[in-house]
Coordinates of C-alpha atoms in Angstrom, one line a residue:
X137 CA 0.0 0.0 0.0
X138 CA 1.4 3.4 -0.9
X139 CA 2.3 5.7 2.0
X140 CA 0.8 9.1 2.5
X141 CA 4.1 10.6 1.3
X142 CA 3.6 9.0 -2.1
X143 CA 0.2 10.6 -2.6
X144 CA 0.2 13.3 -5.3
X145 CA -1.9 16.2 -4.3
X146 CA -4.0 17.6 -7.1
X147 CA -3.8 21.3 -7.8
X148 CA -7.0 23.2 -7.7
X149 CA -8.2 24.7 -11.0
X150 CA -6.9 28.2 -11.5
X151 CA -9.6 30.8 -11.6
X152 CA -9.4 34.5 -12.3
X153 CA -12.0 37.1 -11.6
X154 CA -12.5 40.7 -12.5
X155 CA -11.3 43.1 -9.9
X156 CA -13.8 44.6 -7.5
X157 CA -13.9 47.5 -5.1
X158 CA -13.6 45.3 -2.1
X159 CA -10.1 43.7 -1.8
X160 CA -10.1 39.9 -2.2
X161 CA -7.0 37.9 -1.5
X162 CA -6.3 35.6 -4.5
X163 CA -3.4 33.7 -3.0
X164 CA -2.9 30.4 -4.9
X165 CA -3.3 27.5 -2.5
X166 CA -0.5 25.4 -4.0
X167 CA 0.0 21.8 -2.8
X168 CA 2.7 21.6 -0.2
X169 CA 4.9 18.6 0.6
X170 CA 3.4 16.7 3.5
X171 CA 6.2 15.9 6.0
X172 CA 6.9 12.5 7.4
X173 CA 5.4 11.7 10.7
X174 CA 7.8 12.8 13.5
X175 CA 9.3 10.1 15.7
X176 CA 8.4 9.4 19.3
X177 CA 11.7 10.8 20.4
X178 CA 11.0 14.1 18.8
X179 CA 7.7 14.5 20.7
X180 CA 7.5 15.4 24.4
X181 CA 4.5 13.0 25.2
X182 CA 4.5 9.4 24.1
X183 CA 1.9 8.7 21.3
X184 CA -0.7 6.2 22.2
X185 CA -0.9 4.9 18.7
X186 CA 1.7 3.3 16.3
X187 CA 1.8 2.5 12.6
X188 CA 1.6 -1.2 11.6
X189 CA 1.4 -2.4 8.0
X190 CA 0.2 1.1 6.9
X191 CA -2.5 1.5 9.4
X192 CA -2.5 3.3 12.8
X193 CA -3.5 1.3 15.8
X194 CA -3.7 1.8 19.6
X195 CA -0.7 0.4 21.4
X196 CA -1.2 -2.6 23.7
X197 CA -0.4 -0.7 26.9
X198 CA -3.1 1.9 26.3
X199 CA -5.9 -0.5 25.7
X200 CA -7.3 -0.8 29.2
X201 CA -10.6 1.1 29.8
X202 CA -11.1 1.9 26.1
X203 CA -14.6 2.4 24.7
X204 CA -16.4 -0.3 22.5
X205 CA -15.7 1.6 19.3
X206 CA -12.0 1.5 19.9
X207 CA -12.2 -2.3 20.5
X208 CA -14.0 -2.7 17.2
X209 CA -11.2 -0.7 15.4
X210 CA -8.6 -3.0 17.0
X211 CA -10.4 -6.2 16.1
X212 CA -10.4 -5.2 12.4
X213 CA -9.2 -2.1 10.6
X214 CA -12.2 -0.3 9.1
X215 CA -10.3 1.2 6.2
X216 CA -9.6 -2.3 4.8
X217 CA -13.2 -2.5 3.7
X218 CA -12.2 0.2 1.2
X219 CA -8.5 0.1 0.7
X220 CA -8.3 -3.7 0.4
X221 CA -11.8 -4.0 -1.2
X222 CA -13.4 -5.9 1.7
X223 CA -16.7 -4.3 0.7
X224 CA -16.9 -6.5 -2.4
X225 CA -17.2 -9.7 -0.3
X226 CA -19.4 -8.1 2.4
X227 CA -21.8 -6.8 -0.2
X228 CA -22.5 -10.3 -1.5
X229 CA -23.7 -11.5 1.9
X230 CA -27.4 -11.5 3.0
X231 CA -28.4 -9.6 6.1
X232 CA -29.2 -13.0 7.7
X233 CA -25.7 -14.2 7.1
X234 CA -24.1 -10.9 8.3
X235 CA -26.1 -10.9 11.6
X236 CA -24.9 -14.4 12.5
X237 CA -21.3 -13.2 13.1
X238 CA -20.2 -10.3 15.4
X239 CA -17.4 -9.5 13.0
X240 CA -19.6 -8.9 10.0
X241 CA -22.4 -7.3 12.1
X242 CA -19.8 -4.8 13.4
X243 CA -18.8 -4.3 9.8
X244 CA -22.2 -3.1 8.7
X245 CA -23.1 -1.3 11.9
X246 CA -19.8 0.4 12.7
X247 CA -16.9 -0.1 10.2
X248 CA -18.8 0.9 7.1
X249 CA -19.1 4.4 8.5
X250 CA -15.5 4.8 7.4
X251 CA -16.9 4.5 3.9
X252 CA -19.7 6.9 4.7
X253 CA -22.3 4.2 5.1
X254 CA -24.6 4.3 8.1
X255 CA -26.9 1.2 8.6
X256 CA -30.3 2.3 9.7
X257 CA -30.8 -0.9 11.8
X258 CA -33.5 0.5 14.0
X259 CA -35.8 2.2 11.5
X260 CA -34.7 0.9 8.0
X261 CA -33.2 -2.5 8.6
X262 CA -30.9 -3.5 5.7
X263 CA -30.8 0.0 4.3
X264 CA -28.1 2.6 4.6
X265 CA -27.6 6.4 4.6
X266 CA -24.6 7.4 2.6
X267 CA -22.8 10.6 3.4
X268 CA -20.7 12.3 0.7
X269 CA -17.7 14.5 0.9
X270 CA -18.4 17.8 -0.9
X271 CA -15.6 20.3 0.0
X272 CA -16.9 23.8 0.3
X273 CA -20.4 22.6 -0.6
X274 CA -19.7 22.9 -4.4
X275 CA -21.2 20.3 -6.6
X276 CA -22.2 19.8 -10.3
X277 CA -25.3 19.0 -12.3
X278 CA -23.8 15.7 -13.4
X279 CA -23.0 14.7 -9.8
X280 CA -26.5 15.7 -8.7
X281 CA -28.1 13.7 -11.5
X282 CA -26.0 10.6 -10.5
X283 CA -27.2 10.9 -6.9
X284 CA -30.8 11.3 -8.1
X285 CA -30.4 8.1 -10.1
X286 CA -29.2 6.2 -7.1
X287 CA -32.1 7.2 -4.8
X288 CA -34.8 6.9 -7.4
X289 CA -34.4 3.1 -7.6
X290 CA -35.3 2.9 -3.9
X291 CA -38.7 4.4 -4.3
X292 CA -40.3 5.8 -1.2
X293 CA -37.2 4.6 0.8
X294 CA -34.9 6.9 -1.2
X295 CA -34.4 10.6 -0.7
X296 CA -31.6 13.1 -0.1
X297 CA -30.8 15.7 2.5
X298 CA -28.6 18.8 2.5
X299 CA -26.7 18.7 5.7
X300 CA -25.4 21.3 8.1
X301 CA -21.9 20.7 6.8
X302 CA -22.7 21.8 3.2
X303 CA -23.1 18.2 2.1
X304 CA -25.4 15.6 0.6
X305 CA -26.7 12.5 2.4
X306 CA -28.6 10.0 0.4
X307 CA -31.0 7.4 1.9
X308 CA -32.3 4.0 1.1
X309 CA -29.1 2.4 -0.1
X310 CA -28.9 -1.4 0.0
X311 CA -25.6 -3.2 0.7
X312 CA -25.5 -5.2 -2.6
X313 CA -25.5 -1.9 -4.6
X314 CA -22.6 -0.3 -2.7
X315 CA -19.6 -1.4 -4.9
X316 CA -21.4 -0.1 -8.0
X317 CA -22.4 3.1 -6.2
X318 CA -18.8 3.7 -5.1
X319 CA -17.6 3.2 -8.7
X320 CA -20.3 5.6 -9.9
X321 CA -19.3 8.2 -7.4
X322 CA -15.7 8.0 -8.5
X323 CA -16.7 8.4 -12.2
X324 CA -18.4 11.8 -11.4
X325 CA -15.7 13.0 -9.1
X326 CA -17.3 12.2 -5.7
X327 CA -16.4 10.1 -2.7
X328 CA -18.0 9.1 0.5
X329 CA -14.8 7.9 2.1
X330 CA -13.9 8.9 5.6
X331 CA -17.1 10.9 6.2
X332 CA -18.3 9.1 9.3
X333 CA -17.1 8.0 12.8
X334 CA -13.6 8.9 13.9
X335 CA -12.7 10.9 10.8
X336 CA -12.5 14.4 9.5
X337 CA -15.9 15.6 8.3
X338 CA -16.6 17.7 5.2
X339 CA -14.5 20.8 5.0
X340 CA -16.8 23.8 5.1
X341 CA -16.2 27.2 3.4
X342 CA -18.0 30.3 2.1
X343 CA -20.9 29.2 -0.1
X344 CA -20.3 32.3 -2.1
X345 CA -16.6 31.7 -2.6
X346 CA -15.3 33.2 -5.8
X347 CA -18.4 35.0 -6.7
X348 CA -19.0 37.3 -3.7
X349 CA -18.0 40.9 -4.3
X350 CA -17.3 41.3 -0.5
X351 CA -15.3 38.1 0.1
X352 CA -12.0 38.1 1.9
X353 CA -10.5 35.1 0.1
X354 CA -11.8 32.3 -2.1
X355 CA -12.1 29.3 0.2
X356 CA -12.6 26.6 -2.5
X357 CA -8.9 25.9 -3.3
X358 CA -8.1 25.5 0.4
X359 CA -11.0 23.2 1.1
X360 CA -10.2 21.1 -2.0
X361 CA -6.7 20.6 -0.8
X362 CA -7.9 19.7 2.7
X363 CA -10.3 17.2 1.3
X364 CA -7.6 15.7 -0.9
X365 CA -5.2 15.4 2.0
X366 CA -7.9 13.9 4.4
X367 CA -9.0 11.2 1.9
X368 CA -5.6 10.7 0.2
X369 CA -7.1 11.9 -3.1
X370 CA -10.1 9.6 -2.5
X371 CA -7.8 6.6 -2.2
X372 CA -7.8 6.6 1.6
X373 CA -5.6 8.2 4.2
X374 CA -5.2 5.9 7.2
X375 CA -2.8 8.3 8.8
X376 CA -5.9 10.4 9.9
X377 CA -8.6 7.8 9.9
X378 CA -8.1 6.5 13.5
X379 CA -8.9 9.6 15.5
X380 CA -10.3 9.4 19.0
X381 CA -13.6 11.0 17.7
X382 CA -14.9 13.0 14.8
X383 CA -13.2 16.2 13.8
X384 CA -14.6 19.3 12.0
X385 CA -12.7 21.9 9.9
X386 CA -13.6 25.1 8.1
X387 CA -11.9 27.9 6.2
X388 CA -13.3 31.3 6.6
X389 CA -13.6 33.5 3.5
X390 CA -16.4 35.9 4.4
X391 CA -17.1 38.7 6.9
X392 CA -20.5 37.0 7.4
X393 CA -18.9 33.9 8.9
X394 CA -21.3 31.7 7.0
X395 CA -18.9 28.9 7.9
X396 CA -19.6 29.0 11.8
X397 CA -15.9 28.9 12.9
X398 CA -16.7 28.8 16.6
X399 CA -18.2 25.2 16.4
X400 CA -15.3 23.6 14.5
X401 CA -12.3 21.7 15.8
X402 CA -10.1 23.8 13.5
X403 CA -11.1 27.1 11.9
X404 CA -8.8 29.0 9.6
X405 CA -9.4 32.8 10.2
X406 CA -7.9 35.0 7.4
X407 CA -5.3 37.4 8.7
X408 CA -2.2 39.1 7.3
X409 CA 1.2 39.2 8.9
X410 CA 4.1 41.4 7.8
X411 CA 2.4 41.7 4.3
X412 CA 1.8 38.0 4.0
X413 CA -1.6 36.4 3.7
X414 CA -2.5 33.5 5.9
X415 CA -4.7 32.4 8.7
X416 CA -5.0 32.6 12.5
X417 CA -6.2 29.4 14.0
X418 CA -9.1 28.6 16.3
X419 CA -9.3 25.1 17.8
X420 CA -11.6 22.9 19.9
X421 CA -15.2 23.9 19.0
X422 CA -17.6 21.0 19.3
X423 CA -21.1 19.8 20.3
X424 CA -21.8 16.6 22.2
X425 CA -24.5 15.1 24.5
X426 CA -22.6 16.1 27.6
X427 CA -20.7 19.2 26.7
X428 CA -20.6 22.0 24.1
X429 CA -17.6 24.3 23.7
X430 CA -16.7 27.2 21.5
X431 CA -13.4 27.2 19.6
X432 CA -10.6 29.1 21.2
X433 CA -7.5 30.9 19.7
X434 CA -4.4 28.6 19.4
X435 CA -2.2 31.7 19.3
X436 CA -0.9 30.6 16.0
X437 CA -0.7 32.0 12.4
X438 CA 0.2 30.0 9.3
X439 CA 0.8 31.2 5.8
X440 CA -1.6 30.1 3.1
X441 CA 1.0 27.6 1.9
X442 CA 0.9 25.8 5.3
X443 CA -2.8 25.0 5.7
X444 CA -2.1 21.3 5.0
X445 CA 1.0 20.9 7.3
X446 CA -0.7 22.6 10.2
X447 CA -3.9 20.5 9.7
X448 CA -1.8 17.4 9.6
X449 CA 0.2 18.4 12.7
X450 CA -3.0 19.1 14.7
X451 CA -4.6 15.9 13.6
X452 CA -1.5 13.9 14.5
X453 CA -1.4 15.5 18.0
X454 CA -5.0 14.6 18.5
X455 CA -4.6 11.1 17.1
X456 CA -1.4 10.4 19.1
X457 CA -2.4 11.9 22.5
X458 CA -6.2 11.9 22.6
X459 CA -8.2 10.0 25.3
X460 CA -10.0 6.9 24.0
X461 CA -12.2 6.0 27.0
X462 CA -15.6 7.5 27.6
X463 CA -16.8 8.6 24.1
X464 CA -18.3 11.7 25.7
X465 CA -14.8 12.9 26.7
X466 CA -12.9 12.2 23.5
X467 CA -13.4 15.3 21.4
X468 CA -10.2 17.4 20.8
X469 CA -11.2 20.1 23.3
X470 CA -11.0 17.5 26.1
X471 CA -7.3 16.9 25.1
X472 CA -6.7 20.7 25.1
X473 CA -8.1 20.9 28.6
X474 CA -6.1 17.9 29.8
X475 CA -2.7 19.2 28.4
X476 CA -3.3 23.0 28.7
X477 CA -3.5 25.2 25.6
X478 CA 0.2 26.0 25.5
X479 CA 1.3 22.4 25.9
X480 CA -1.1 21.3 23.2
X481 CA 0.3 24.1 21.0
X482 CA 3.8 22.8 21.7
X483 CA 2.8 19.3 20.6
X484 CA 1.4 20.7 17.3
X485 CA 4.5 22.8 16.8
X486 CA 6.8 19.7 17.2
X487 CA 4.8 18.0 14.4
X488 CA 5.2 21.0 11.9
X489 CA 7.8 20.5 9.1
X490 CA 10.4 22.8 10.7
X491 CA 9.0 22.2 14.2
X492 CA 8.1 25.9 14.2
X493 CA 4.7 27.6 14.6
X494 CA 4.3 31.4 14.4
X495 CA 2.3 33.3 17.0
X496 CA -1.0 34.7 16.0
X497 CA -1.3 37.9 14.0
X498 CA -3.1 41.0 15.2
X499 CA -4.0 41.8 11.5
X500 CA -7.4 39.9 11.5
X501 CA -9.2 40.5 8.1
X502 CA -12.7 39.7 9.4
X503 CA -14.7 42.8 10.1
X504 CA -16.1 42.6 13.6
X505 CA -19.2 44.6 13.2
X506 CA -20.3 43.2 9.9
X507 CA -24.1 42.6 9.5
X508 CA -24.7 39.1 8.2
X509 CA -26.2 39.1 4.7
X510 CA -29.0 37.1 3.4
X511 CA -28.2 34.9 0.4
X512 CA -31.9 34.1 -0.6
X513 CA -33.1 35.5 -3.9
X514 CA -31.1 37.3 -6.7
X515 CA -27.7 38.9 -6.0
X516 CA -25.1 40.3 -8.3
X517 CA -21.8 38.5 -8.5
X518 CA -18.3 40.1 -8.7
X519 CA -18.3 38.9 -12.3
X520 CA -20.1 41.6 -14.4
X521 CA -23.4 40.5 -15.9
X522 CA -23.8 37.4 -13.7
X523 CA -25.9 36.8 -10.6
X524 CA -26.4 34.0 -8.1
X525 CA -29.8 32.9 -6.8
X526 CA -30.4 31.5 -3.3
X527 CA -33.1 28.8 -3.0
X528 CA -34.9 27.8 0.2
X529 CA -35.0 24.0 0.5
X530 CA -37.4 23.3 3.4
X531 CA -35.4 21.5 6.1
X532 CA -33.0 20.3 3.4
X533 CA -35.1 17.4 2.1
X534 CA -35.2 16.6 -1.6
X535 CA -36.5 13.8 -3.8
X536 CA -34.9 12.3 -7.0
X537 CA -37.1 14.4 -9.3
X538 CA -36.2 17.5 -7.4
X539 CA -32.5 16.8 -7.8
X540 CA -33.0 16.3 -11.6
X541 CA -34.8 19.6 -11.9
X542 CA -32.1 21.4 -9.9
X543 CA -29.5 19.9 -12.2
X544 CA -31.4 21.0 -15.3
X545 CA -31.9 24.5 -14.0
X546 CA -28.2 24.8 -13.1
X547 CA -27.3 23.7 -16.7
X548 CA -29.9 25.8 -18.4
X549 CA -29.5 29.0 -16.6
X550 CA -26.0 28.8 -14.9
X551 CA -22.8 27.0 -15.4
X552 CA -24.0 23.6 -14.2
X553 CA -22.8 24.3 -10.6
X554 CA -24.7 24.2 -7.4
X555 CA -23.6 25.3 -3.9
X556 CA -24.9 23.8 -0.7
X557 CA -25.1 25.8 2.5
X558 CA -24.8 24.9 6.2
X559 CA -28.4 26.1 6.6
X560 CA -29.5 23.2 4.3
X561 CA -30.2 25.4 1.3
X562 CA -28.9 25.6 -2.3
X563 CA -27.4 28.5 -4.3
X564 CA -27.2 28.4 -8.1
X565 CA -24.3 30.7 -9.3
X566 CA -23.2 32.1 -12.6
X567 CA -26.5 33.0 -14.0
X568 CA -26.5 35.5 -16.9
X569 CA -28.7 38.4 -16.0
X570 CA -30.6 38.0 -19.2
X571 CA -31.9 34.7 -18.0
X572 CA -33.1 35.7 -14.6
X573 CA -36.7 36.4 -15.5
X574 CA -37.1 33.0 -17.1
X575 CA -35.4 31.3 -14.1
X576 CA -37.7 33.0 -11.6
X577 CA -40.7 31.8 -13.5
X578 CA -39.6 28.1 -13.3
X579 CA -42.3 26.0 -11.6
X580 CA -39.8 24.5 -9.1
X581 CA -39.0 28.0 -7.8
X582 CA -42.6 29.1 -7.7
X583 CA -44.1 26.0 -6.2
X584 CA -41.4 24.3 -4.0
X585 CA -38.0 25.9 -3.6
X586 CA -38.9 29.6 -3.3
X587 CA -36.4 32.4 -3.3
X588 CA -38.5 34.4 -0.9
X589 CA -39.3 32.2 2.1
X590 CA -41.1 33.6 5.1
X591 CA -38.9 35.1 7.9
X592 CA -39.3 32.0 10.1
X593 CA -38.8 29.5 7.3
X594 CA -35.6 31.3 6.3
X595 CA -33.8 30.3 9.4
X596 CA -35.3 26.8 9.9
X597 CA -32.9 23.9 10.2
X598 CA -33.7 20.3 11.2
X599 CA -31.8 17.1 11.5
X600 CA -33.0 13.7 10.1
X601 CA -35.1 12.8 13.1
X602 CA -36.5 9.4 13.9
X603 CA -38.0 8.8 10.5
X604 CA -34.6 7.4 9.5
X605 CA -32.1 8.0 12.3
X606 CA -32.0 5.4 15.1
X607 CA -30.4 7.8 17.6
X608 CA -33.1 10.4 17.2
X609 CA -35.7 10.5 20.0
X610 CA -38.3 12.5 18.1
X611 CA -39.5 13.2 14.6
X612 CA -38.0 16.6 13.5
X613 CA -38.3 17.6 9.8
X614 CA -42.1 17.4 9.4
X615 CA -42.7 18.7 12.9
X616 CA -40.3 21.6 12.4
X617 CA -42.3 22.7 9.3
X618 CA -45.7 22.1 11.0
X619 CA -44.8 24.0 14.2
X620 CA -43.3 26.9 12.2
X621 CA -46.4 27.1 10.0
X622 CA -48.7 27.2 13.0
X623 CA -46.6 29.8 14.8
X624 CA -46.7 32.0 11.7
X625 CA -50.5 31.9 11.9
X626 CA -50.4 33.2 15.5
X627 CA -47.7 36.0 15.3
X628 CA -46.1 38.3 12.7
X629 CA -42.3 38.4 12.8
X630 CA -40.4 41.4 11.5
X631 CA -36.8 40.3 11.9
X632 CA -34.9 37.1 11.3
X633 CA -35.2 34.4 13.9
X634 CA -33.2 31.1 13.4
X635 CA -34.9 28.0 14.7
X636 CA -33.0 24.6 14.8
X637 CA -34.5 21.2 15.6
X638 CA -32.4 18.2 16.6
X639 CA -33.7 14.8 17.5
X640 CA -31.2 13.8 20.1
X641 CA -28.4 15.2 22.3
X642 CA -25.8 14.6 19.5
X643 CA -27.2 17.9 18.2
X644 CA -26.5 17.4 14.5
X645 CA -28.7 20.4 13.8
X646 CA -26.6 22.6 16.1
X647 CA -29.4 23.9 18.4
X648 CA -27.0 25.8 20.5
X649 CA -26.2 28.3 17.7
X650 CA -29.9 29.0 17.0
X651 CA -31.9 31.9 18.4
X652 CA -34.4 29.2 19.4
X653 CA -33.3 25.6 19.5
X654 CA -35.3 22.4 20.1
X655 CA -33.5 19.3 21.4
X656 CA -35.6 16.1 21.3
X657 CA -36.5 14.2 24.5
X658 CA -39.2 12.0 25.9
X659 CA -41.4 13.6 28.5
X660 CA -44.8 13.4 30.0
X661 CA -47.9 15.4 29.2
X662 CA -50.4 16.9 31.7
X663 CA -52.0 13.5 32.2
X664 CA -48.7 11.8 33.0
X665 CA -48.6 10.0 29.6
X666 CA -45.2 9.6 27.9
X667 CA -44.9 11.7 24.8
X668 CA -42.3 13.3 22.5
X669 CA -40.9 16.5 23.8
X670 CA -38.1 19.0 23.5
X671 CA -35.7 21.0 25.6
X672 CA -35.9 24.6 24.4
X673 CA -32.7 26.6 24.0
X674 CA -32.4 30.4 23.6
X675 CA -29.7 32.9 22.9
X676 CA -27.4 31.2 20.3
X677 CA -25.6 33.7 18.1
X678 CA -23.5 33.4 14.9
X679 CA -21.2 35.9 13.2
X680 CA -18.6 38.1 14.9
X681 CA -20.6 38.1 18.2
X682 CA -21.0 34.3 18.2
X683 CA -21.9 32.4 21.4
X684 CA -23.8 29.3 22.4
X685 CA -27.4 29.3 23.6
X686 CA -28.6 27.9 26.9
X687 CA -31.5 25.8 28.0
X688 CA -34.6 28.0 28.6
X689 CA -37.1 25.3 29.4
X690 CA -36.7 21.5 29.6
X691 CA -39.0 18.7 28.6
X692 CA -41.8 20.6 26.9
X693 CA -44.3 18.2 25.2
X694 CA -44.2 18.8 21.5
X695 CA -47.9 19.5 21.4
X696 CA -47.3 22.5 23.7
X697 CA -44.5 24.1 21.6
X698 CA -46.6 26.3 19.4
X699 CA -47.9 28.6 22.1
X700 CA -44.6 28.6 23.9
X701 CA -42.7 29.6 20.7
X702 CA -45.3 32.3 19.9
X703 CA -44.8 33.8 23.4
X704 CA -41.0 33.7 23.1
X705 CA -41.2 35.5 19.7
X706 CA -43.4 38.2 21.1
X707 CA -41.4 38.7 24.4
X708 CA -37.9 38.4 23.0
X709 CA -38.0 39.1 19.2
X710 CA -40.6 41.8 18.9
X711 CA -43.2 39.7 17.1
X712 CA -46.8 41.0 17.0
X713 CA -49.8 38.7 17.7
X714 CA -51.9 38.3 14.5
X715 CA -55.1 39.3 16.2
X716 CA -53.6 42.6 17.3
X717 CA -52.0 43.2 13.9
X718 CA -55.4 42.6 12.3
X719 CA -57.0 45.1 14.6
X720 CA -54.4 47.7 13.9
X721 CA -54.9 47.3 10.2

């Protein structure tokens, strides 16, 4: 098996844009040589993992008290299902055969997550959700059509979701089809590799990268390079596939902070230093069932050329030193807390190519008092004569026919490109202004994916919920739409309010960053009967004044949420009761 140092990193396509009044940094993100892993002797703390036959495994002396997921990784290397084509043999087995053996049962329930496949044992036995890698949320019409063709064959079991990491998840997949689907993904330039479990998730960037007149830097080349490094150019990178837990990364390119840096394990914040363009680093942001933490400054700055070496160094420090016991205490911030920030920084520095890491720059390029812009509707691009159009995709759910129509529209009116956003919406860029009127009259935009959603619908986000996800406690997507519609009949809202719904404490829908968040739980109604409910969060903020929300009221039965939300909107967000509004009219 080729080592990581033999991997050739693909150069991003060169793109030039007309100049604009707002300065945009157009530094080329050129591939940099990835250094060899440093030896134990060069590192102050002994790594808990070691390389054997091309894969990284936990050393024998650190295996006491480890969690069940770590034991499964030790029993059989998950990446072999892809890198040594174990999926071919597994896909030929029936579910009955698979369930007879702990080894193969663990393959489909756990190890296949390294291939981006999540068995829906509880709610869709024998079917899988497949999560793609889509750096910066950029995709093409041909990729979208291919995904539509995959889910269409599964009928009512098949659908797709835009995720809160600018990504596609497709549903209804059966195991026997997986080898062919993986080949089809590769043919259209997609991969699902290393998108689940203890891996780096989809790199997030500015959804308006390269087309925004106000952008700081085009984030696409950087996120492409990050994704190529993380997945070894879609061939597999076992050097970063055995982390203690999942790990999120984003590159900031906008003053709007569409990328939500404060909730990522690593966020690259654009900053200059002595006339050089680069990034200050934030580290440690995460959500979990037991703890949520905002990212903190590492007191480090890297040039644009060093985004891969520093990402590799941070991942290696986390991989080598991170705790592998209680899964609730294995995210990277726990390691930072354990070591102390300066010691953690030192471990990162020792893993840099020259064992050197510059201190943070004071020349931050993100404007602190920027008012976050809305991307719905028609907006001019920095390219003269072109516009982008932001579409509202209700709670991110689409069907095969929707995807085909979106692909057709992107081809007919734009350049065949679509952009996914962390709010589960879609942007179509590069539309000639002469075509805008015809585009806006398309039935899909008038009847389903509007460019002018209501104020509350604009900020609505929902996770998968218990329709498909076995971890979700409550149904979320349909309920989020229903509650919002009923609340809108009670009150009139005049300013944006972001409402996020998540079905379980894993908080995939990021309720803590919402103005109003709903975290699913089981509770009891006024008669003592068990029912679906939610803990209600208030006060989350995004942008330059970002901070996490806190619990406002626990265990509210879902049937009681509409009047509660209406009251919150009136008391805290200036909403007006419809009855009073009608009287005033």
